[in-house]
Amino acid sequence: MTRHAPNLRAQKIAGGVATDQRHDSAHKHVRGTAVYIDDMPESSGTLHGCLGLSTATHATITSMDLSAVRAAPGVVDVLTAKDVPGENDISPTGRHDEPVLADGEVQFFGQPIFCVIAETREQARRATRLAKVEYKELPFVTDIGVLDPRKDKLVTPPLTLRRGDAAAAINAAPRRLKGKMRIGGQDHFYLEGQIAMAIPGEDQDVTIYSSTQHPSEIQHMVSHALGVPSHAVTVEIRRMGGAFGGKETQGNQFAVLAAIAAKKHHRAVKIRPDRDDDMIATGKRHDFLVDYEVGFDDEGNILGVDFMFAARCGFSADLSGPVTDRALFHCDNTYFWPAVHAQSAPLYTNTVSNTAFRGFGGPQGMVGAERVIEEVAFAVGKDPLEIRKKNFYGASDRNVTPYHQTVEDNIVHRIVADLEASCDYARRRRTIESFNANSRFIKRGLALTPVKFGISFTATHYNQAGALVHVYTDGSVHLNHGGTEMGQGLYVKVAQVVAEEFQIDLDQVKITATTTGKVPNTSATAASSGSDLNGMAAQNAARQIKERLTDFAAEKYQVARDQVLFLPNRVRIGNQEIAFADLVRQAYMARIQLSAAGFYKTPKIHWNRDKGEGRPFYYFAYGAACSEVSVDTLTGEYMVERTDILHETGRSLNRAIDLGQVEGGFIQGMGWLTTEELWWDDKGRLRTHAPSTYKIPLASDRPKIFNVTLADWPEAHEPTVHRSKAVGEPPLPLGMSVLHALSDAVASVADHRICPRLDPPATPERVLMAIERLKREAKTGT
């Protein structure tokens, strides 16, 4: 940030909380001057690594001849499992089921089995192709559709949520139905791929630059693999070029291998995989198979539901336990189920181990809830929006979740009502009915879907954060905290919080890289908790220093403490005012400590997984989206004509940043539910592993009309940082409105008499197949 002389007469600081500020690196992103790990100058003699991947889906390795690899030009070393000096494991949950390099057995096609270390990246890449590996094939399974979630192998214990007697409620209901849906996965497709660079130091020391959301986990994994204490490993990250959950655990392998090679050869080592290798060897959003049964009355009031959420988890647990837990936590979305039973099944498959992805299972749970709403709406012949509103959580009753947390901050009724009015839903519904009646091949669809997203890590101990704040004698401030910047604007938000506390201009606060050497034992920047946790920790540190300055000023100038007021860039002490920097200098001369370590832990939350009860979430974030689509019924191709979004972020710390998060989250959610398709062939090979075969949304895929509004009336029900709310994950499920608008358009070919049961991703092919199926069913009456 450009420094300027503080305005000592200003009535308001420049860049405080609740002001629109650009992302601190936005200008660098545009100019290409933002430094990512691959942009960092390489020290002389830097080596480069490349993974050698399995070409079998499930097999024992009978022989592995790497002699040609070792003899290839530029190759310095080839690492295998036996070269791991400490623990050959990078399991984030301590289940010891995920090796750094496979040892004797491979469990998915593309599993890393060796790592080439060479003078150049190109030499390392070419050398990996010279390996001669022989396998004894073993039985494998890649599709959860052929598995029994109650009998087949799980990677981690399942969860069951229950409230009331769901089976009895369903059986006693005037009407009931059951169904099954498949929800596709999603690749993170971050702009900056996985990368790590390790620089060896003295004794046991090593410094790791890793594109990671979780520096402390990288630190722990490297220390375990090297067999050294955590204090010997320092991990630093200034920024990531996107992550979306894909860098919460998936960076472990690259960092560990770089560190092993660096310490072994006493040279810096960098590993940056190709996009293809990255997509093949790293985990993705879990795809689910959802069985549901629902009992309801003739008006569409839901009386009982029963869910089974079976997930393709891959060969190891990774984060599948908490991901599938959160799917259950959101199987209600905004709806009160009077009686509910929900169970997870984290299934073992011979595929890459799936992992965190923006929403962390929550969006999949919501998609299941919305399918139930849609089924009931078609069964009783009503607009799905009417059924949604009929089954919303209440304010003072009908407000207990399946995990027995009371919803105390419900604002979904007003959010939906405001959006329904502002987007002119009723008139457009009539217009679309008229259009479809007079259009033979192009059909339009409309849907308005709500979102209620729980905020907090469901693993309670992760809900803590630390920060370090220094005030220098010229009044400038150095800020460090445990959160990581992946483009979401966390750094500038936390800096605004610190500027607000000291009442100094934002450009007086220096944002510094996240490092385990300054703030220890950090949680991942995930669960939409980055600003909540790190903002409060930084605020705590700033307040400690501010308290010391207040005490000093009161004593020095012989005034009461309440006569010391921090004003924009200055401090009023009694009847006089001095510059903030002047007070700081005076405090330094009086030996007042001008540095503080801040800390915050989220209050009120608790969770008993064995009982399936507790308060896993501090609060909920709400939003709603209305989307309109047009579908060519001859080809299945479609366009998103218009989307209107109303989302709430409490008292936003920075509306400009939050608007960007809502827009981006919606587009990413829309892509997941429409065009992004992961496909494994019958040999267990992922075939959609490059931009040529995997379609993320383009600029041309955005809605033609895109209206995004932040609700300006709510503020956080709980005392969060400046009463703001999280905004990272909650907007992603807003993309459900596009899926259901497509479903609405498809349903029009059968006069809305048959639920389309359109499974995501709703690719044009799948839309066309649904259209043809509904036409046949309408003719035959089945």
PDB file of C-alpha atoms in Angstrom, residues 281-390:
ATOM      1  CA  ALA A 281      -3.236 -37.117  -8.084  1.00  0.00           C
ATOM      2  CA  THR A 282      -5.157 -34.670  -5.860  1.00  0.00           C
ATOM      3  CA  GLY A 283      -8.588 -34.994  -4.247  1.00  0.00           C
ATOM      4  CA  LYS A 284     -11.823 -33.305  -5.266  1.00  0.00           C
ATOM      5  CA  ARG A 285     -15.275 -32.424  -4.008  1.00  0.00           C
ATOM      6  CA  HIS A 286     -17.044 -35.590  -2.857  1.00  0.00           C
ATOM      7  CA  ASP A 287     -19.735 -36.906  -5.135  1.00  0.00           C
ATOM      8  CA  PHE A 288     -22.740 -38.410  -3.361  1.00  0.00           C
ATOM      9  CA  LEU A 289     -25.490 -40.907  -3.902  1.00  0.00           C
ATOM     10  CA  VAL A 290     -28.489 -39.814  -1.851  1.00  0.00           C
ATOM     11  CA  ASP A 291     -31.428 -42.041  -0.927  1.00  0.00           C
ATOM     12  CA  TYR A 292     -34.410 -40.170   0.461  1.00  0.00           C
ATOM     13  CA  GLU A 293     -37.897 -40.921   1.703  1.00  0.00           C
ATOM     14  CA  VAL A 294     -40.396 -38.268   2.730  1.00  0.00           C
ATOM     15  CA  GLY A 295     -43.869 -38.192   4.261  1.00  0.00           C
ATOM     16  CA  PHE A 296     -46.112 -35.161   3.681  1.00  0.00           C
ATOM     17  CA  ASP A 297     -49.718 -34.013   3.530  1.00  0.00           C
ATOM     18  CA  ASP A 298     -51.871 -32.822   0.634  1.00  0.00           C
ATOM     19  CA  GLU A 299     -50.823 -29.195   1.192  1.00  0.00           C
ATOM     20  CA  GLY A 300     -47.122 -29.984   0.953  1.00  0.00           C
ATOM     21  CA  ASN A 301     -46.279 -29.816   4.651  1.00  0.00           C
ATOM     22  CA  ILE A 302     -43.392 -32.185   5.219  1.00  0.00           C
ATOM     23  CA  LEU A 303     -43.925 -34.451   8.227  1.00  0.00           C
ATOM     24  CA  GLY A 304     -40.880 -36.727   8.193  1.00  0.00           C
ATOM     25  CA  VAL A 305     -37.731 -37.408   6.152  1.00  0.00           C
ATOM     26  CA  ASP A 306     -35.130 -40.139   5.991  1.00  0.00           C
ATOM     27  CA  PHE A 307     -31.791 -39.605   4.219  1.00  0.00           C
ATOM     28  CA  MET A 308     -28.792 -41.759   3.400  1.00  0.00           C
ATOM     29  CA  PHE A 309     -25.827 -39.771   2.092  1.00  0.00           C
ATOM     30  CA  ALA A 310     -23.273 -42.168   0.578  1.00  0.00           C
ATOM     31  CA  ALA A 311     -20.066 -40.500  -0.589  1.00  0.00           C
ATOM     32  CA  ARG A 312     -17.235 -41.522  -2.881  1.00  0.00           C
ATOM     33  CA  CYS A 313     -14.352 -40.845  -0.515  1.00  0.00           C
ATOM     34  CA  GLY A 314     -11.470 -42.538  -2.304  1.00  0.00           C
ATOM     35  CA  PHE A 315      -8.779 -44.766  -0.861  1.00  0.00           C
ATOM     36  CA  SER A 316      -8.149 -42.915   2.423  1.00  0.00           C
ATOM     37  CA  ALA A 317     -10.028 -40.876   4.979  1.00  0.00           C
ATOM     38  CA  ASP A 318      -8.438 -37.464   4.354  1.00  0.00           C
ATOM     39  CA  LEU A 319     -11.263 -35.094   5.461  1.00  0.00           C
ATOM     40  CA  SER A 320     -14.130 -37.358   4.416  1.00  0.00           C
ATOM     41  CA  GLY A 321     -15.368 -37.745   7.991  1.00  0.00           C
ATOM     42  CA  PRO A 322     -16.061 -34.066   8.627  1.00  0.00           C
ATOM     43  CA  VAL A 323     -17.169 -33.497   5.012  1.00  0.00           C
ATOM     44  CA  THR A 324     -19.846 -36.174   5.188  1.00  0.00           C
ATOM     45  CA  ASP A 325     -20.796 -34.954   8.677  1.00  0.00           C
ATOM     46  CA  ARG A 326     -21.397 -31.469   7.296  1.00  0.00           C
ATOM     47  CA  ALA A 327     -23.510 -32.876   4.480  1.00  0.00           C
ATOM     48  CA  LEU A 328     -25.848 -34.170   7.174  1.00  0.00           C
ATOM     49  CA  PHE A 329     -25.687 -30.859   9.060  1.00  0.00           C
ATOM     50  CA  HIS A 330     -27.101 -29.186   5.944  1.00  0.00           C
ATOM     51  CA  CYS A 331     -29.625 -31.790   4.835  1.00  0.00           C
ATOM     52  CA  ASP A 332     -32.241 -29.404   6.240  1.00  0.00           C
ATOM     53  CA  ASN A 333     -31.041 -26.253   4.439  1.00  0.00           C
ATOM     54  CA  THR A 334     -33.690 -23.706   5.517  1.00  0.00           C
ATOM     55  CA  TYR A 335     -36.396 -26.258   6.328  1.00  0.00           C
ATOM     56  CA  PHE A 336     -37.798 -27.677   9.532  1.00  0.00           C
ATOM     57  CA  TRP A 337     -38.166 -31.435   9.364  1.00  0.00           C
ATOM     58  CA  PRO A 338     -40.630 -32.376  12.174  1.00  0.00           C
ATOM     59  CA  ALA A 339     -39.090 -35.850  12.309  1.00  0.00           C
ATOM     60  CA  VAL A 340     -35.792 -36.706  10.673  1.00  0.00           C
ATOM     61  CA  HIS A 341     -33.288 -39.501  10.350  1.00  0.00           C
ATOM     62  CA  ALA A 342     -30.087 -38.916   8.370  1.00  0.00           C
ATOM     63  CA  GLN A 343     -27.082 -41.146   7.998  1.00  0.00           C
ATOM     64  CA  SER A 344     -23.736 -40.811   6.237  1.00  0.00           C
ATOM     65  CA  ALA A 345     -21.699 -43.511   4.503  1.00  0.00           C
ATOM     66  CA  PRO A 346     -18.102 -42.441   3.724  1.00  0.00           C
ATOM     67  CA  LEU A 347     -17.377 -45.221   1.218  1.00  0.00           C
ATOM     68  CA  TYR A 348     -13.956 -46.586   0.282  1.00  0.00           C
ATOM     69  CA  THR A 349     -13.263 -46.549  -3.455  1.00  0.00           C
ATOM     70  CA  ASN A 350     -10.166 -47.049  -5.578  1.00  0.00           C
ATOM     71  CA  THR A 351     -10.038 -43.414  -6.579  1.00  0.00           C
ATOM     72  CA  VAL A 352      -8.027 -40.432  -5.392  1.00  0.00           C
ATOM     73  CA  SER A 353      -8.908 -39.505  -1.831  1.00  0.00           C
ATOM     74  CA  ASN A 354     -11.512 -36.764  -1.963  1.00  0.00           C
ATOM     75  CA  THR A 355     -11.058 -33.717   0.205  1.00  0.00           C
ATOM     76  CA  ALA A 356     -12.289 -30.294   1.271  1.00  0.00           C
ATOM     77  CA  PHE A 357     -14.034 -28.095  -1.287  1.00  0.00           C
ATOM     78  CA  ARG A 358     -15.741 -24.771  -0.741  1.00  0.00           C
ATOM     79  CA  GLY A 359     -18.835 -25.622   1.297  1.00  0.00           C
ATOM     80  CA  PHE A 360     -17.215 -28.788   2.693  1.00  0.00           C
ATOM     81  CA  GLY A 361     -20.144 -31.155   2.114  1.00  0.00           C
ATOM     82  CA  GLY A 362     -22.759 -28.560   3.050  1.00  0.00           C
ATOM     83  CA  PRO A 363     -23.808 -27.837  -0.550  1.00  0.00           C
ATOM     84  CA  GLN A 364     -24.340 -31.542  -1.206  1.00  0.00           C
ATOM     85  CA  GLY A 365     -26.608 -31.743   1.829  1.00  0.00           C
ATOM     86  CA  MET A 366     -28.603 -28.748   0.608  1.00  0.00           C
ATOM     87  CA  VAL A 367     -28.999 -30.228  -2.875  1.00  0.00           C
ATOM     88  CA  GLY A 368     -30.515 -33.299  -1.228  1.00  0.00           C
ATOM     89  CA  ALA A 369     -32.918 -31.112   0.776  1.00  0.00           C
ATOM     90  CA  GLU A 370     -33.986 -29.199  -2.323  1.00  0.00           C
ATOM     91  CA  ARG A 371     -34.676 -32.428  -4.220  1.00  0.00           C
ATOM     92  CA  VAL A 372     -37.105 -33.438  -1.467  1.00  0.00           C
ATOM     93  CA  ILE A 373     -38.828 -30.035  -1.693  1.00  0.00           C
ATOM     94  CA  GLU A 374     -39.102 -30.379  -5.464  1.00  0.00           C
ATOM     95  CA  GLU A 375     -40.501 -33.918  -5.233  1.00  0.00           C
ATOM     96  CA  VAL A 376     -43.202 -32.797  -2.804  1.00  0.00           C
ATOM     97  CA  ALA A 377     -44.075 -29.761  -4.942  1.00  0.00           C
ATOM     98  CA  PHE A 378     -44.633 -31.906  -8.033  1.00  0.00           C
ATOM     99  CA  ALA A 379     -46.582 -34.477  -6.013  1.00  0.00           C
ATOM    100  CA  VAL A 380     -49.083 -31.882  -4.757  1.00  0.00           C
ATOM    101  CA  GLY A 381     -49.082 -29.777  -7.936  1.00  0.00           C
ATOM    102  CA  LYS A 382     -47.723 -26.545  -6.447  1.00  0.00           C
ATOM    103  CA  ASP A 383     -44.940 -24.097  -7.249  1.00  0.00           C
ATOM    104  CA  PRO A 384     -41.768 -25.333  -5.487  1.00  0.00           C
ATOM    105  CA  LEU A 385     -41.311 -21.838  -4.009  1.00  0.00           C
ATOM    106  CA  GLU A 386     -44.641 -22.207  -2.231  1.00  0.00           C
ATOM    107  CA  ILE A 387     -43.523 -25.529  -0.733  1.00  0.00           C
ATOM    108  CA  ARG A 388     -40.209 -23.990   0.290  1.00  0.00           C
ATOM    109  CA  LYS A 389     -41.880 -21.160   2.171  1.00  0.00           C
ATOM    110  CA  LYS A 390     -44.413 -23.510   3.733  1.00  0.00           C
TER     111      LYS A 390
END
